[in-house]
Amino acid sequence: MHVLCNRLDRAFVAYQQEFEEKAVEVLRSGFYVLGKELQSFEQEFAQFLGARHCVGVGNGLSALNMAVYLLGIGKGDEVIVPANTYIASVLGVTLNGAVPVFVEPDAYYNIDADLIEEAITDKTKAILAVHLYGQAANMEKIMEIAGKYNLKVVEDCAQSHGAAFNGQQTGTFGDVGCFSFYPTKNLGAFGDGGALVTDDADLAEQARIFRNYGSKKKYHNEIMGVNSRLDELQAALLRVKLRHYSEFLEERRQLAAFYEANIKNPAFLLPKVREGAETVWHQYVVRVKSRDEVQQKLKSRNIDTMIHYPIPPYLAESMRYLNIPETRYPLAGQYAREVLSLPFYNGMTEEEQEYVVESINGF
Ligand SMILES: *Cc1c(COP(=O)(O)O)cnc(C)c1O
């Protein structure tokens, strides 16, 4: 048996007829960009989250970049970011000329909210919360600190569609929530896609203008803008997926419960869920000391795994200008050496999961 780390075809096959019918409908409609499918998706996704406004854009990084820009954060401003995240979270900050200030992770792989205050300076303008691996960051504490210091809050929800904290959806706590619909994400499209959500009508309007060359009325360009739109085909297919999203999430819960109940090897540290948090299990990430060796052993049994992420963002080559010493964030460094993402995807069979569990327990 060959177990891949992720398989996108299985989620497609589960609702193949609906996806295909919708795709043909859009292809035949003659409308491909900024049409009614996008409008409907924006309404439905905002409603799903309990947010007032949703603006579809080209991808998740674009949403982050736009959020930081539209909140007026730029050159010389500092933004607090987690030291343990995907590089795109940080690029939304650096593309605007702002300076990322990293903070160590907690036991749930998200920013350690107890360490945020000591990272605040008089240049700090915002906190970027990332809900990594599908689990909400400690939003209660983060919002409390933001209120105390009058900081903006941007949420990177690229991995957390539908995740909640104290019953409230991620993406609805801060000023802006940024989503990605890249195919591997929980709510994944069949190409690139992204969205911003906000309760601020002005900000939503600005984002709508910004994503379309800075123009509200055709050929009247009020502000500098970009071309970053969620196209009709992706929006339409995302609507199909959103209709079935609670089923996808329930299946992910069951897959996670199976690993949790059956992995018995004490060398493997299984993921924990924060009190008050409802995770959507974007990845199933375990930690193990001899990670590279374990990954090789699994590979020799035809089990593919991944590492999210082997190089923390503050050590990326592109971030070298920040001059951050390698040992500056020891916990983030340790996570980068020990994390391992097990095969985990909608449509994973019991035989596949059993084979992974058996292999791990046999080491
Ligand atoms: C995927 C991802 C992004 C970027 O989204 P894209 O649509 O690929 O641009 C940003 N942040 C996190 C945490 C992600 O996982």
mmCIF file with all atom_site columns, N, CA, C and O in Angstrom, residues 14-61:
data_model
loop_
_atom_site.group_PDB
_atom_site.id
_atom_site.type_symbol
_atom_site.label_atom_id
_atom_site.label_alt_id
_atom_site.label_comp_id
_atom_site.label_asym_id
_atom_site.label_entity_id
_atom_site.label_seq_id
_atom_site.pdbx_PDB_ins_code
_atom_site.Cartn_x
_atom_site.Cartn_y
_atom_site.Cartn_z
_atom_site.occupancy
_atom_site.B_iso_or_equiv
_atom_site.pdbx_formal_charge
_atom_site.auth_seq_id
_atom_site.auth_comp_id
_atom_site.auth_asym_id
_atom_site.auth_atom_id
_atom_site.pdbx_PDB_model_num
ATOM 1   N N  . ALA A 1 14 ? -16.006 12.617 -4.021  1.00 0.00 ? 14 ALA A N  1
ATOM 2   C CA . ALA A 1 14 ? -17.134 12.500 -3.094  1.00 0.00 ? 14 ALA A CA 1
ATOM 3   C C  . ALA A 1 14 ? -18.371 13.265 -3.589  1.00 0.00 ? 14 ALA A C  1
ATOM 4   O O  . ALA A 1 14 ? -19.499 12.868 -3.314  1.00 0.00 ? 14 ALA A O  1
ATOM 5   N N  . TYR A 1 15 ? -18.155 14.376 -4.307  1.00 0.00 ? 15 TYR A N  1
ATOM 6   C CA . TYR A 1 15 ? -19.280 15.170 -4.821  1.00 0.00 ? 15 TYR A CA 1
ATOM 7   C C  . TYR A 1 15 ? -19.054 15.505 -6.298  1.00 0.00 ? 15 TYR A C  1
ATOM 8   O O  . TYR A 1 15 ? -19.369 16.596 -6.761  1.00 0.00 ? 15 TYR A O  1
ATOM 9   N N  . GLN A 1 16 ? -18.487 14.539 -7.007  1.00 0.00 ? 16 GLN A N  1
ATOM 10  C CA . GLN A 1 16 ? -18.057 14.755 -8.390  1.00 0.00 ? 16 GLN A CA 1
ATOM 11  C C  . GLN A 1 16 ? -19.163 15.334 -9.279  1.00 0.00 ? 16 GLN A C  1
ATOM 12  O O  . GLN A 1 16 ? -18.938 16.307 -10.008 1.00 0.00 ? 16 GLN A O  1
ATOM 13  N N  . GLN A 1 17 ? -20.346 14.756 -9.203  1.00 0.00 ? 17 GLN A N  1
ATOM 14  C CA . GLN A 1 17 ? -21.420 15.192 -10.098 1.00 0.00 ? 17 GLN A CA 1
ATOM 15  C C  . GLN A 1 17 ? -21.781 16.661 -9.867  1.00 0.00 ? 17 GLN A C  1
ATOM 16  O O  . GLN A 1 17 ? -21.942 17.422 -10.820 1.00 0.00 ? 17 GLN A O  1
ATOM 17  N N  . GLU A 1 18 ? -21.849 17.047 -8.583  1.00 0.00 ? 18 GLU A N  1
ATOM 18  C CA . GLU A 1 18 ? -22.189 18.450 -8.281  1.00 0.00 ? 18 GLU A CA 1
ATOM 19  C C  . GLU A 1 18 ? -21.116 19.415 -8.776  1.00 0.00 ? 18 GLU A C  1
ATOM 20  O O  . GLU A 1 18 ? -21.419 20.467 -9.331  1.00 0.00 ? 18 GLU A O  1
ATOM 21  N N  . PHE A 1 19 ? -19.853 19.024 -8.570  1.00 0.00 ? 19 PHE A N  1
ATOM 22  C CA . PHE A 1 19 ? -18.754 19.887 -9.045  1.00 0.00 ? 19 PHE A CA 1
ATOM 23  C C  . PHE A 1 19 ? -18.800 20.012 -10.567 1.00 0.00 ? 19 PHE A C  1
ATOM 24  O O  . PHE A 1 19 ? -18.668 21.102 -11.126 1.00 0.00 ? 19 PHE A O  1
ATOM 25  N N  . GLU A 1 20 ? -18.981 18.893 -11.241 1.00 0.00 ? 20 GLU A N  1
ATOM 26  C CA . GLU A 1 20 ? -18.941 18.909 -12.706 1.00 0.00 ? 20 GLU A CA 1
ATOM 27  C C  . GLU A 1 20 ? -20.113 19.693 -13.287 1.00 0.00 ? 20 GLU A C  1
ATOM 28  O O  . GLU A 1 20 ? -19.944 20.486 -14.220 1.00 0.00 ? 20 GLU A O  1
ATOM 29  N N  . GLU A 1 21 ? -21.297 19.507 -12.701 1.00 0.00 ? 21 GLU A N  1
ATOM 30  C CA . GLU A 1 21 ? -22.466 20.239 -13.205 1.00 0.00 ? 21 GLU A CA 1
ATOM 31  C C  . GLU A 1 21 ? -22.279 21.742 -13.028 1.00 0.00 ? 21 GLU A C  1
ATOM 32  O O  . GLU A 1 21 ? -22.594 22.528 -13.914 1.00 0.00 ? 21 GLU A O  1
ATOM 33  N N  . LYS A 1 22 ? -21.738 22.124 -11.862 1.00 0.00 ? 22 LYS A N  1
ATOM 34  C CA . LYS A 1 22 ? -21.537 23.551 -11.579 1.00 0.00 ? 22 LYS A CA 1
ATOM 35  C C  . LYS A 1 22 ? -20.479 24.135 -12.525 1.00 0.00 ? 22 LYS A C  1
ATOM 36  O O  . LYS A 1 22 ? -20.649 25.245 -13.026 1.00 0.00 ? 22 LYS A O  1
ATOM 37  N N  . ALA A 1 23 ? -19.417 23.379 -12.763 1.00 0.00 ? 23 ALA A N  1
ATOM 38  C CA . ALA A 1 23 ? -18.351 23.864 -13.650 1.00 0.00 ? 23 ALA A CA 1
ATOM 39  C C  . ALA A 1 23 ? -18.896 24.100 -15.052 1.00 0.00 ? 23 ALA A C  1
ATOM 40  O O  . ALA A 1 23 ? -18.644 25.147 -15.661 1.00 0.00 ? 23 ALA A O  1
ATOM 41  N N  . VAL A 1 24 ? -19.678 23.164 -15.546 1.00 0.00 ? 24 VAL A N  1
ATOM 42  C CA . VAL A 1 24 ? -20.252 23.294 -16.895 1.00 0.00 ? 24 VAL A CA 1
ATOM 43  C C  . VAL A 1 24 ? -21.195 24.500 -16.952 1.00 0.00 ? 24 VAL A C  1
ATOM 44  O O  . VAL A 1 24 ? -21.178 25.271 -17.911 1.00 0.00 ? 24 VAL A O  1
ATOM 45  N N  . GLU A 1 25 ? -21.964 24.681 -15.875 1.00 0.00 ? 25 GLU A N  1
ATOM 46  C CA . GLU A 1 25 ? -22.881 25.823 -15.819 1.00 0.00 ? 25 GLU A CA 1
ATOM 47  C C  . GLU A 1 25 ? -22.117 27.145 -15.962 1.00 0.00 ? 25 GLU A C  1
ATOM 48  O O  . GLU A 1 25 ? -22.516 28.016 -16.741 1.00 0.00 ? 25 GLU A O  1
ATOM 49  N N  . VAL A 1 26 ? -21.002 27.253 -15.242 1.00 0.00 ? 26 VAL A N  1
ATOM 50  C CA . VAL A 1 26 ? -20.220 28.496 -15.315 1.00 0.00 ? 26 VAL A CA 1
ATOM 51  C C  . VAL A 1 26 ? -19.587 28.650 -16.695 1.00 0.00 ? 26 VAL A C  1
ATOM 52  O O  . VAL A 1 26 ? -19.627 29.725 -17.294 1.00 0.00 ? 26 VAL A O  1
ATOM 53  N N  . LEU A 1 27 ? -19.044 27.563 -17.216 1.00 0.00 ? 27 LEU A N  1
ATOM 54  C CA . LEU A 1 27 ? -18.392 27.636 -18.534 1.00 0.00 ? 27 LEU A CA 1
ATOM 55  C C  . LEU A 1 27 ? -19.379 28.105 -19.595 1.00 0.00 ? 27 LEU A C  1
ATOM 56  O O  . LEU A 1 27 ? -19.032 28.889 -20.480 1.00 0.00 ? 27 LEU A O  1
ATOM 57  N N  . ARG A 1 28 ? -20.625 27.645 -19.478 1.00 0.00 ? 28 ARG A N  1
ATOM 58  C CA . ARG A 1 28 ? -21.628 27.995 -20.494 1.00 0.00 ? 28 ARG A CA 1
ATOM 59  C C  . ARG A 1 28 ? -22.225 29.388 -20.275 1.00 0.00 ? 28 ARG A C  1
ATOM 60  O O  . ARG A 1 28 ? -22.880 29.920 -21.165 1.00 0.00 ? 28 ARG A O  1
ATOM 61  N N  . SER A 1 29 ? -22.014 29.962 -19.073 1.00 0.00 ? 29 SER A N  1
ATOM 62  C CA . SER A 1 29 ? -22.697 31.218 -18.722 1.00 0.00 ? 29 SER A CA 1
ATOM 63  C C  . SER A 1 29 ? -22.153 32.423 -19.472 1.00 0.00 ? 29 SER A C  1
ATOM 64  O O  . SER A 1 29 ? -22.856 33.405 -19.682 1.00 0.00 ? 29 SER A O  1
ATOM 65  N N  . GLY A 1 30 ? -20.880 32.367 -19.851 1.00 0.00 ? 30 GLY A N  1
ATOM 66  C CA . GLY A 1 30 ? -20.281 33.525 -20.514 1.00 0.00 ? 30 GLY A CA 1
ATOM 67  C C  . GLY A 1 30 ? -19.786 34.594 -19.554 1.00 0.00 ? 30 GLY A C  1
ATOM 68  O O  . GLY A 1 30 ? -19.288 35.627 -19.970 1.00 0.00 ? 30 GLY A O  1
ATOM 69  N N  . PHE A 1 31 ? -19.891 34.347 -18.216 1.00 0.00 ? 31 PHE A N  1
ATOM 70  C CA . PHE A 1 31 ? -19.383 35.301 -17.219 1.00 0.00 ? 31 PHE A CA 1
ATOM 71  C C  . PHE A 1 31 ? -18.322 34.622 -16.370 1.00 0.00 ? 31 PHE A C  1
ATOM 72  O O  . PHE A 1 31 ? -18.602 33.606 -15.735 1.00 0.00 ? 31 PHE A O  1
ATOM 73  N N  . TYR A 1 32 ? -17.112 35.184 -16.365 1.00 0.00 ? 32 TYR A N  1
ATOM 74  C CA . TYR A 1 32 ? -15.997 34.464 -15.745 1.00 0.00 ? 32 TYR A CA 1
ATOM 75  C C  . TYR A 1 32 ? -15.275 35.208 -14.625 1.00 0.00 ? 32 TYR A C  1
ATOM 76  O O  . TYR A 1 32 ? -14.529 34.595 -13.871 1.00 0.00 ? 32 TYR A O  1
ATOM 77  N N  . VAL A 1 33 ? -15.448 36.527 -14.573 1.00 0.00 ? 33 VAL A N  1
ATOM 78  C CA . VAL A 1 33 ? -14.775 37.305 -13.513 1.00 0.00 ? 33 VAL A CA 1
ATOM 79  C C  . VAL A 1 33 ? -15.747 38.346 -12.964 1.00 0.00 ? 33 VAL A C  1
ATOM 80  O O  . VAL A 1 33 ? -16.449 39.007 -13.734 1.00 0.00 ? 33 VAL A O  1
ATOM 81  N N  . LEU A 1 34 ? -15.777 38.490 -11.639 1.00 0.00 ? 34 LEU A N  1
ATOM 82  C CA . LEU A 1 34 ? -16.623 39.477 -10.952 1.00 0.00 ? 34 LEU A CA 1
ATOM 83  C C  . LEU A 1 34 ? -18.096 39.373 -11.366 1.00 0.00 ? 34 LEU A C  1
ATOM 84  O O  . LEU A 1 34 ? -18.699 40.357 -11.773 1.00 0.00 ? 34 LEU A O  1
ATOM 85  N N  . GLY A 1 35 ? -18.644 38.197 -11.225 1.00 0.00 ? 35 GLY A N  1
ATOM 86  C CA . GLY A 1 35 ? -20.050 37.980 -11.571 1.00 0.00 ? 35 GLY A CA 1
ATOM 87  C C  . GLY A 1 35 ? -20.862 37.505 -10.383 1.00 0.00 ? 35 GLY A C  1
ATOM 88  O O  . GLY A 1 35 ? -20.498 37.722 -9.227  1.00 0.00 ? 35 GLY A O  1
ATOM 89  N N  . LYS A 1 36 ? -21.978 36.838 -10.685 1.00 0.00 ? 36 LYS A N  1
ATOM 90  C CA . LYS A 1 36 ? -22.928 36.492 -9.619  1.00 0.00 ? 36 LYS A CA 1
ATOM 91  C C  . LYS A 1 36 ? -22.476 35.325 -8.746  1.00 0.00 ? 36 LYS A C  1
ATOM 92  O O  . LYS A 1 36 ? -22.888 35.223 -7.602  1.00 0.00 ? 36 LYS A O  1
ATOM 93  N N  . GLU A 1 37 ? -21.634 34.467 -9.275  1.00 0.00 ? 37 GLU A N  1
ATOM 94  C CA . GLU A 1 37 ? -21.135 33.363 -8.445  1.00 0.00 ? 37 GLU A CA 1
ATOM 95  C C  . GLU A 1 37 ? -20.274 33.915 -7.308  1.00 0.00 ? 37 GLU A C  1
ATOM 96  O O  . GLU A 1 37 ? -20.367 33.473 -6.168  1.00 0.00 ? 37 GLU A O  1
ATOM 97  N N  . LEU A 1 38 ? -19.421 34.889 -7.646  1.00 0.00 ? 38 LEU A N  1
ATOM 98  C CA . LEU A 1 38 ? -18.573 35.500 -6.620  1.00 0.00 ? 38 LEU A CA 1
ATOM 99  C C  . LEU A 1 38 ? -19.445 36.208 -5.582  1.00 0.00 ? 38 LEU A C  1
ATOM 100 O O  . LEU A 1 38 ? -19.237 36.050 -4.375  1.00 0.00 ? 38 LEU A O  1
ATOM 101 N N  . GLN A 1 39 ? -20.413 36.947 -6.072  1.00 0.00 ? 39 GLN A N  1
ATOM 102 C CA . GLN A 1 39 ? -21.297 37.673 -5.153  1.00 0.00 ? 39 GLN A CA 1
ATOM 103 C C  . GLN A 1 39 ? -22.002 36.703 -4.192  1.00 0.00 ? 39 GLN A C  1
ATOM 104 O O  . GLN A 1 39 ? -22.059 36.946 -2.991  1.00 0.00 ? 39 GLN A O  1
ATOM 105 N N  . SER A 1 40 ? -22.499 35.608 -4.738  1.00 0.00 ? 40 SER A N  1
ATOM 106 C CA . SER A 1 40 ? -23.190 34.620 -3.903  1.00 0.00 ? 40 SER A CA 1
ATOM 107 C C  . SER A 1 40 ? -22.223 33.979 -2.923  1.00 0.00 ? 40 SER A C  1
ATOM 108 O O  . SER A 1 40 ? -22.549 33.804 -1.746  1.00 0.00 ? 40 SER A O  1
ATOM 109 N N  . PHE A 1 41 ? -21.039 33.637 -3.410  1.00 0.00 ? 41 PHE A N  1
ATOM 110 C CA . PHE A 1 41 ? -20.072 33.014 -2.498  1.00 0.00 ? 41 PHE A CA 1
ATOM 111 C C  . PHE A 1 41 ? -19.706 33.959 -1.365  1.00 0.00 ? 41 PHE A C  1
ATOM 112 O O  . PHE A 1 41 ? -19.618 33.558 -0.200  1.00 0.00 ? 41 PHE A O  1
ATOM 113 N N  . GLU A 1 42 ? -19.484 35.219 -1.706  1.00 0.00 ? 42 GLU A N  1
ATOM 114 C CA . GLU A 1 42 ? -19.122 36.198 -0.672  1.00 0.00 ? 42 GLU A CA 1
ATOM 115 C C  . GLU A 1 42 ? -20.201 36.275 0.403   1.00 0.00 ? 42 GLU A C  1
ATOM 116 O O  . GLU A 1 42 ? -19.906 36.315 1.601   1.00 0.00 ? 42 GLU A O  1
ATOM 117 N N  . GLN A 1 43 ? -21.457 36.285 -0.040  1.00 0.00 ? 43 GLN A N  1
ATOM 118 C CA . GLN A 1 43 ? -22.562 36.334 0.930   1.00 0.00 ? 43 GLN A CA 1
ATOM 119 C C  . GLN A 1 43 ? -22.600 35.067 1.778   1.00 0.00 ? 43 GLN A C  1
ATOM 120 O O  . GLN A 1 43 ? -22.739 35.117 3.000   1.00 0.00 ? 43 GLN A O  1
ATOM 121 N N  . GLU A 1 44 ? -22.466 33.922 1.118   1.00 0.00 ? 44 GLU A N  1
ATOM 122 C CA . GLU A 1 44 ? -22.593 32.646 1.825   1.00 0.00 ? 44 GLU A CA 1
ATOM 123 C C  . GLU A 1 44 ? -21.434 32.422 2.799   1.00 0.00 ? 44 GLU A C  1
ATOM 124 O O  . GLU A 1 44 ? -21.627 31.906 3.896   1.00 0.00 ? 44 GLU A O  1
ATOM 125 N N  . PHE A 1 45 ? -20.233 32.828 2.382   1.00 0.00 ? 45 PHE A N  1
ATOM 126 C CA . PHE A 1 45 ? -19.074 32.618 3.255   1.00 0.00 ? 45 PHE A CA 1
ATOM 127 C C  . PHE A 1 45 ? -19.133 33.565 4.456   1.00 0.00 ? 45 PHE A C  1
ATOM 128 O O  . PHE A 1 45 ? -18.834 33.164 5.584   1.00 0.00 ? 45 PHE A O  1
ATOM 129 N N  . ALA A 1 46 ? -19.552 34.807 4.218   1.00 0.00 ? 46 ALA A N  1
ATOM 130 C CA . ALA A 1 46 ? -19.714 35.762 5.326   1.00 0.00 ? 46 ALA A CA 1
ATOM 131 C C  . ALA A 1 46 ? -20.742 35.229 6.315   1.00 0.00 ? 46 ALA A C  1
ATOM 132 O O  . ALA A 1 46 ? -20.535 35.268 7.536   1.00 0.00 ? 46 ALA A O  1
ATOM 133 N N  . GLN A 1 47 ? -21.824 34.695 5.802   1.00 0.00 ? 47 GLN A N  1
ATOM 134 C CA . GLN A 1 47 ? -22.891 34.167 6.653   1.00 0.00 ? 47 GLN A CA 1
ATOM 135 C C  . GLN A 1 47 ? -22.394 32.954 7.446   1.00 0.00 ? 47 GLN A C  1
ATOM 136 O O  . GLN A 1 47 ? -22.654 32.826 8.636   1.00 0.00 ? 47 GLN A O  1
ATOM 137 N N  . PHE A 1 48 ? -21.658 32.090 6.768   1.00 0.00 ? 48 PHE A N  1
ATOM 138 C CA . PHE A 1 48 ? -21.090 30.904 7.427   1.00 0.00 ? 48 PHE A CA 1
ATOM 139 C C  . PHE A 1 48 ? -20.229 31.308 8.624   1.00 0.00 ? 48 PHE A C  1
ATOM 140 O O  . PHE A 1 48 ? -20.251 30.677 9.678   1.00 0.00 ? 48 PHE A O  1
ATOM 141 N N  . LEU A 1 49 ? -19.474 32.394 8.458   1.00 0.00 ? 49 LEU A N  1
ATOM 142 C CA . LEU A 1 49 ? -18.562 32.817 9.525   1.00 0.00 ? 49 LEU A CA 1
ATOM 143 C C  . LEU A 1 49 ? -19.247 33.698 10.568  1.00 0.00 ? 49 LEU A C  1
ATOM 144 O O  . LEU A 1 49 ? -18.748 33.834 11.686  1.00 0.00 ? 49 LEU A O  1
ATOM 145 N N  . GLY A 1 50 ? -20.348 34.311 10.185  1.00 0.00 ? 50 GLY A N  1
ATOM 146 C CA . GLY A 1 50 ? -20.946 35.304 11.067  1.00 0.00 ? 50 GLY A CA 1
ATOM 147 C C  . GLY A 1 50 ? -20.208 36.627 10.950  1.00 0.00 ? 50 GLY A C  1
ATOM 148 O O  . GLY A 1 50 ? -20.063 37.362 11.930  1.00 0.00 ? 50 GLY A O  1
ATOM 149 N N  . ALA A 1 51 ? -19.730 36.937 9.746   1.00 0.00 ? 51 ALA A N  1
ATOM 150 C CA . ALA A 1 51 ? -19.069 38.223 9.484   1.00 0.00 ? 51 ALA A CA 1
ATOM 151 C C  . ALA A 1 51 ? -19.997 39.067 8.617   1.00 0.00 ? 51 ALA A C  1
ATOM 152 O O  . ALA A 1 51 ? -20.863 38.535 7.928   1.00 0.00 ? 51 ALA A O  1
ATOM 153 N N  . ARG A 1 52 ? -19.809 40.393 8.638   1.00 0.00 ? 52 ARG A N  1
ATOM 154 C CA . ARG A 1 52 ? -20.695 41.254 7.846   1.00 0.00 ? 52 ARG A CA 1
ATOM 155 C C  . ARG A 1 52 ? -20.325 41.242 6.365   1.00 0.00 ? 52 ARG A C  1
ATOM 156 O O  . ARG A 1 52 ? -21.195 41.211 5.515   1.00 0.00 ? 52 ARG A O  1
ATOM 157 N N  . HIS A 1 53 ? -19.004 41.288 6.065   1.00 0.00 ? 53 HIS A N  1
ATOM 158 C CA . HIS A 1 53 ? -18.583 41.428 4.676   1.00 0.00 ? 53 HIS A CA 1
ATOM 159 C C  . HIS A 1 53 ? -17.502 40.421 4.319   1.00 0.00 ? 53 HIS A C  1
ATOM 160 O O  . HIS A 1 53 ? -16.636 40.117 5.144   1.00 0.00 ? 53 HIS A O  1
ATOM 161 N N  . CYS A 1 54 ? -17.554 39.947 3.085   1.00 0.00 ? 54 CYS A N  1
ATOM 162 C CA . CYS A 1 54 ? -16.500 39.084 2.554   1.00 0.00 ? 54 CYS A CA 1
ATOM 163 C C  . CYS A 1 54 ? -16.141 39.619 1.175   1.00 0.00 ? 54 CYS A C  1
ATOM 164 O O  . CYS A 1 54 ? -17.026 39.962 0.389   1.00 0.00 ? 54 CYS A O  1
ATOM 165 N N  . VAL A 1 55 ? -14.844 39.693 0.900   1.00 0.00 ? 55 VAL A N  1
ATOM 166 C CA . VAL A 1 55 ? -14.369 40.165 -0.400  1.00 0.00 ? 55 VAL A CA 1
ATOM 167 C C  . VAL A 1 55 ? -13.441 39.097 -0.972  1.00 0.00 ? 55 VAL A C  1
ATOM 168 O O  . VAL A 1 55 ? -12.377 38.822 -0.408  1.00 0.00 ? 55 VAL A O  1
ATOM 169 N N  . GLY A 1 56 ? -13.826 38.496 -2.068  1.00 0.00 ? 56 GLY A N  1
ATOM 170 C CA . GLY A 1 56 ? -13.019 37.449 -2.694  1.00 0.00 ? 56 GLY A CA 1
ATOM 171 C C  . GLY A 1 56 ? -11.827 38.041 -3.434  1.00 0.00 ? 56 GLY A C  1
ATOM 172 O O  . GLY A 1 56 ? -11.979 39.028 -4.158  1.00 0.00 ? 56 GLY A O  1
ATOM 173 N N  . VAL A 1 57 ? -10.667 37.453 -3.229  1.00 0.00 ? 57 VAL A N  1
ATOM 174 C CA . VAL A 1 57 ? -9.453  37.928 -3.905  1.00 0.00 ? 57 VAL A CA 1
ATOM 175 C C  . VAL A 1 57 ? -8.705  36.738 -4.518  1.00 0.00 ? 57 VAL A C  1
ATOM 176 O O  . VAL A 1 57 ? -9.168  35.601 -4.421  1.00 0.00 ? 57 VAL A O  1
ATOM 177 N N  . GLY A 1 58 ? -7.557  37.022 -5.126  1.00 0.00 ? 58 GLY A N  1
ATOM 178 C CA . GLY A 1 58 ? -6.869  36.007 -5.915  1.00 0.00 ? 58 GLY A CA 1
ATOM 179 C C  . GLY A 1 58 ? -6.222  34.890 -5.127  1.00 0.00 ? 58 GLY A C  1
ATOM 180 O O  . GLY A 1 58 ? -6.099  33.761 -5.621  1.00 0.00 ? 58 GLY A O  1
ATOM 181 N N  . ASN A 1 59 ? -5.796  35.167 -3.906  1.00 0.00 ? 59 ASN A N  1
ATOM 182 C CA . ASN A 1 59 ? -5.119  34.146 -3.084  1.00 0.00 ? 59 ASN A CA 1
ATOM 183 C C  . ASN A 1 59 ? -4.978  34.648 -1.655  1.00 0.00 ? 59 ASN A C  1
ATOM 184 O O  . ASN A 1 59 ? -5.280  35.811 -1.369  1.00 0.00 ? 59 ASN A O  1
ATOM 185 N N  . GLY A 1 60 ? -4.497  33.805 -0.788  1.00 0.00 ? 60 GLY A N  1
ATOM 186 C CA . GLY A 1 60 ? -4.391  34.137 0.624   1.00 0.00 ? 60 GLY A CA 1
ATOM 187 C C  . GLY A 1 60 ? -3.350  35.202 0.916   1.00 0.00 ? 60 GLY A C  1
ATOM 188 O O  . GLY A 1 60 ? -3.569  36.094 1.749   1.00 0.00 ? 60 GLY A O  1
ATOM 189 N N  . LEU A 1 61 ? -2.217  35.128 0.229   1.00 0.00 ? 61 LEU A N  1
ATOM 190 C CA . LEU A 1 61 ? -1.175  36.132 0.459   1.00 0.00 ? 61 LEU A CA 1
ATOM 191 C C  . LEU A 1 61 ? -1.684  37.510 0.066   1.00 0.00 ? 61 LEU A C  1
ATOM 192 O O  . LEU A 1 61 ? -1.437  38.510 0.754   1.00 0.00 ? 61 LEU A O  1
#
